[in-house]
Coordinates of C-alpha atoms in Angstrom, one line a residue:
X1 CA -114.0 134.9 124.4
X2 CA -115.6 138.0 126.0
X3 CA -114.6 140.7 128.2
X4 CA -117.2 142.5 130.4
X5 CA -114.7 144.5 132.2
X6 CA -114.8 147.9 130.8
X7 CA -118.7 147.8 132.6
X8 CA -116.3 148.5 136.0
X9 CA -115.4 151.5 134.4
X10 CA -118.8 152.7 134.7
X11 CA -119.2 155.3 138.3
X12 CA -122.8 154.8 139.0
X13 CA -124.6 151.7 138.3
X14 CA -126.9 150.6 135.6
X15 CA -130.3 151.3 136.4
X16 CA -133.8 149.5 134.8
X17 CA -136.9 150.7 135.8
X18 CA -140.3 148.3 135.8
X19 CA -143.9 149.4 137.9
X20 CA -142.9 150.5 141.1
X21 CA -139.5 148.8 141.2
X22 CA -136.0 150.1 140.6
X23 CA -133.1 147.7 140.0
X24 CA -129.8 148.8 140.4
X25 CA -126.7 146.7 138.2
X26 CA -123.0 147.1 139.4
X27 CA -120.2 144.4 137.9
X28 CA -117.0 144.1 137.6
X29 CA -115.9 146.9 139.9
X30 CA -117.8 148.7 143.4
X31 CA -120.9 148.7 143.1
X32 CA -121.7 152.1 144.9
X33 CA -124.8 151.5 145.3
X34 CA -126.6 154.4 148.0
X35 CA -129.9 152.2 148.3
X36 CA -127.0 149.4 149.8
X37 CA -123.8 151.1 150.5
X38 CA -122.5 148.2 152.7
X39 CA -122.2 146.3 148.6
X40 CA -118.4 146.4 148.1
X41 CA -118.3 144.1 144.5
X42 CA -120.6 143.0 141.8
X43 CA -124.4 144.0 142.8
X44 CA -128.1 143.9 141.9
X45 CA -130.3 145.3 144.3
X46 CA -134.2 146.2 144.2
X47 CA -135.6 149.0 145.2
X48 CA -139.4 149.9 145.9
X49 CA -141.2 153.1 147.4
X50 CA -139.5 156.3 148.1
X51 CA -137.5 156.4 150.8
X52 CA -138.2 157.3 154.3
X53 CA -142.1 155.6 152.9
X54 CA -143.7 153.2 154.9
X55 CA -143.9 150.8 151.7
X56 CA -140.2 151.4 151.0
X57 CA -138.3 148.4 150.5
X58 CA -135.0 147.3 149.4
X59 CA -133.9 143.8 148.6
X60 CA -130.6 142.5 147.8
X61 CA -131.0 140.4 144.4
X62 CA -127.5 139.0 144.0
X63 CA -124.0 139.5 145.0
X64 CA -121.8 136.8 143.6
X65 CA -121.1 135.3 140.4
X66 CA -122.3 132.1 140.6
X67 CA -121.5 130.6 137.3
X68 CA -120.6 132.0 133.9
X69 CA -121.2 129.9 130.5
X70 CA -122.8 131.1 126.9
X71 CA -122.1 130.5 123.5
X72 CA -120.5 132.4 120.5
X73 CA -122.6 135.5 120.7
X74 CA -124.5 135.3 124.1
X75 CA -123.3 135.1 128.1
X76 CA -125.2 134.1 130.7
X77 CA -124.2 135.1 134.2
X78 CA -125.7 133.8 137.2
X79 CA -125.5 136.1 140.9
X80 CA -126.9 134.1 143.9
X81 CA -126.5 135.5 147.7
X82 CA -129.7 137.9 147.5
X83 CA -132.0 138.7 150.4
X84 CA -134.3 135.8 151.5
X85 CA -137.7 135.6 150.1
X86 CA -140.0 135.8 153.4
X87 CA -143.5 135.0 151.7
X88 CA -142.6 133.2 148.8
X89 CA -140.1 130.6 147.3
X90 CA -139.5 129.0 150.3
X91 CA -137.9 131.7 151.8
X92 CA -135.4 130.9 149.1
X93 CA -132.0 133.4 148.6
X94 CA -132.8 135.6 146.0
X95 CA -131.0 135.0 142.7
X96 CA -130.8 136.7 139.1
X97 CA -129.7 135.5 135.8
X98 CA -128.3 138.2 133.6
X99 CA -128.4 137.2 129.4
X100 CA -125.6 139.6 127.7
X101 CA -126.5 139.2 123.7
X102 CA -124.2 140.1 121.6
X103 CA -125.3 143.5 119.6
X104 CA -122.2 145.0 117.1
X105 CA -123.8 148.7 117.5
X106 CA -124.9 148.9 120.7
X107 CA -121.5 149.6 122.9
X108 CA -122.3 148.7 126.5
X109 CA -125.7 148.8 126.4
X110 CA -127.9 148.7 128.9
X111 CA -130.3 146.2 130.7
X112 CA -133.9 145.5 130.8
X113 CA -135.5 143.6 133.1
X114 CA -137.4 140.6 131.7
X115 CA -139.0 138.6 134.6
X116 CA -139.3 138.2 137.8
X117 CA -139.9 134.3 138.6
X118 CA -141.7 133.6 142.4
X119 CA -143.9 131.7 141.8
X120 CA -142.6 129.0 141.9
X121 CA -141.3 126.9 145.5
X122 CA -137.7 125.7 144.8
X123 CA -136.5 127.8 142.1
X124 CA -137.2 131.5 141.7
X125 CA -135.3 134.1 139.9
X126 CA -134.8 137.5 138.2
X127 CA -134.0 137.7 134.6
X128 CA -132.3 140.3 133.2
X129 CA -131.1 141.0 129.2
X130 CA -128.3 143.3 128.1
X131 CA -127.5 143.8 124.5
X132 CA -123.4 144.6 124.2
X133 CA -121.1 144.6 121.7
X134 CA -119.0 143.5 124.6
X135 CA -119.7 139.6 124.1
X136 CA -119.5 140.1 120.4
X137 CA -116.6 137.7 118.8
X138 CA -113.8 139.8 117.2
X139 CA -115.0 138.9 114.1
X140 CA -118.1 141.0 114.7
X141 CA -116.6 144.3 116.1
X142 CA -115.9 147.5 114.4
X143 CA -114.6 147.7 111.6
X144 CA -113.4 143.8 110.7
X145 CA -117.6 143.6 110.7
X146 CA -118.1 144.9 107.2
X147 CA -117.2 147.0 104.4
X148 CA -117.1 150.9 104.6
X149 CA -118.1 152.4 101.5
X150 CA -115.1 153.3 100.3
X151 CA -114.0 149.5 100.0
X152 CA -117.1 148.5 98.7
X153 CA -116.8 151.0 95.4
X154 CA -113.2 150.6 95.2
X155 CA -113.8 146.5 94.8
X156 CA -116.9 147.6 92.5
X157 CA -114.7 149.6 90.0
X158 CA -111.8 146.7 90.3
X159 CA -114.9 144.2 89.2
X160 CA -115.9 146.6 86.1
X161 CA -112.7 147.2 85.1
X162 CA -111.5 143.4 85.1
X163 CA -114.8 142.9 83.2
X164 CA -114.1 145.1 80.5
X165 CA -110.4 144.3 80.1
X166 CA -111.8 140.5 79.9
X167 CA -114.7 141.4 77.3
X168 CA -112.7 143.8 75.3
X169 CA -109.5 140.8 75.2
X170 CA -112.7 138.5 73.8
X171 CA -113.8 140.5 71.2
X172 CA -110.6 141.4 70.2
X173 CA -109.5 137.7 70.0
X174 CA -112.6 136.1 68.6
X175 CA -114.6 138.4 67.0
X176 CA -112.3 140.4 64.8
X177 CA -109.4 137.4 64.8
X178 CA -106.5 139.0 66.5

């Protein structure tokens, strides 16, 4: 069970950075995105160039949730309904694949940008990763995750003290016969 809501809370989307592109991530809420205002919901859209450029460009990447399946600590979200490839993939819909991992520490995290696959004719993609503690299982959260130090030496000085009372009830018994 996960919950990747609390990433709508966030007012300005996630951004990753790599070469000359900028991608911009907006789920579970509006995506207010100013490179594509016109993107009401979830969002990734690609960015390259500086704007009002002759090389600036801006491509849509995904814009719906596809398909959602993953196991205990991982998610894997697929967004399809992207911007056309017009050289490559067969002028293909652009599509992205989004791996949440589940990370105890790492609160919402943020994404990185893995690969971009065109090269290939019927199937190409982005891949993203995004290390979360929000596809963690309870059991892995806060404070149910471990011991804080104070439980640790209080179950230490239990262990010692059982320890001794056992030892000393030993001795007592077998050694000097009581």
């Amino acid at each position: 069970k996960y919950d990747l809501t609390p990433l709508g809370a966030v007012t300005t989307p996630f951004t990753v950075t790599q070469g000359m592109w900028i991608y911009h991530i907006a789920l579970c809420g509006e995506a207010n995105i100013d490179a594509a205002p016109k993107l009401k919901e979830d969002a990734i859209v690609q960015v390259g160039g500086t704007k009002g450029d002759e090389g600036y460009e801006i491509h849509v990447v995904g814009t719906q949730i596809a398909a959602r399946y993953g196991g205990e600590m991982w998610v894997n979200l697929v967004l399809n309904e992207g911007d056309t490839y017009t050289h490559h993939c067969n002028n293909s819909a652009r599509k992205a694949q989004i791996m949440f991992i589940c990370n105890p520490d790492a609160g919402l995290g943020k994404p990185q940008i893995l690969d971009e696959r065109n090269d290939k004719t019927d199937y190409c993609f982005y891949m993203f990763e995004w290390t979360t503690n929000l596809v963690c299982p309870d059991n892995a959260k806060g404070a149910a995750r471990g011991m804080s130090v104070f439980k640790l030496l209080l179950l230490e000085f239990v262990v010692i003290v059982l320890v001794y009372l056992v030892l000393g009830i030993s001795y007592k018994t077998f050694c000097l016969g009581s």
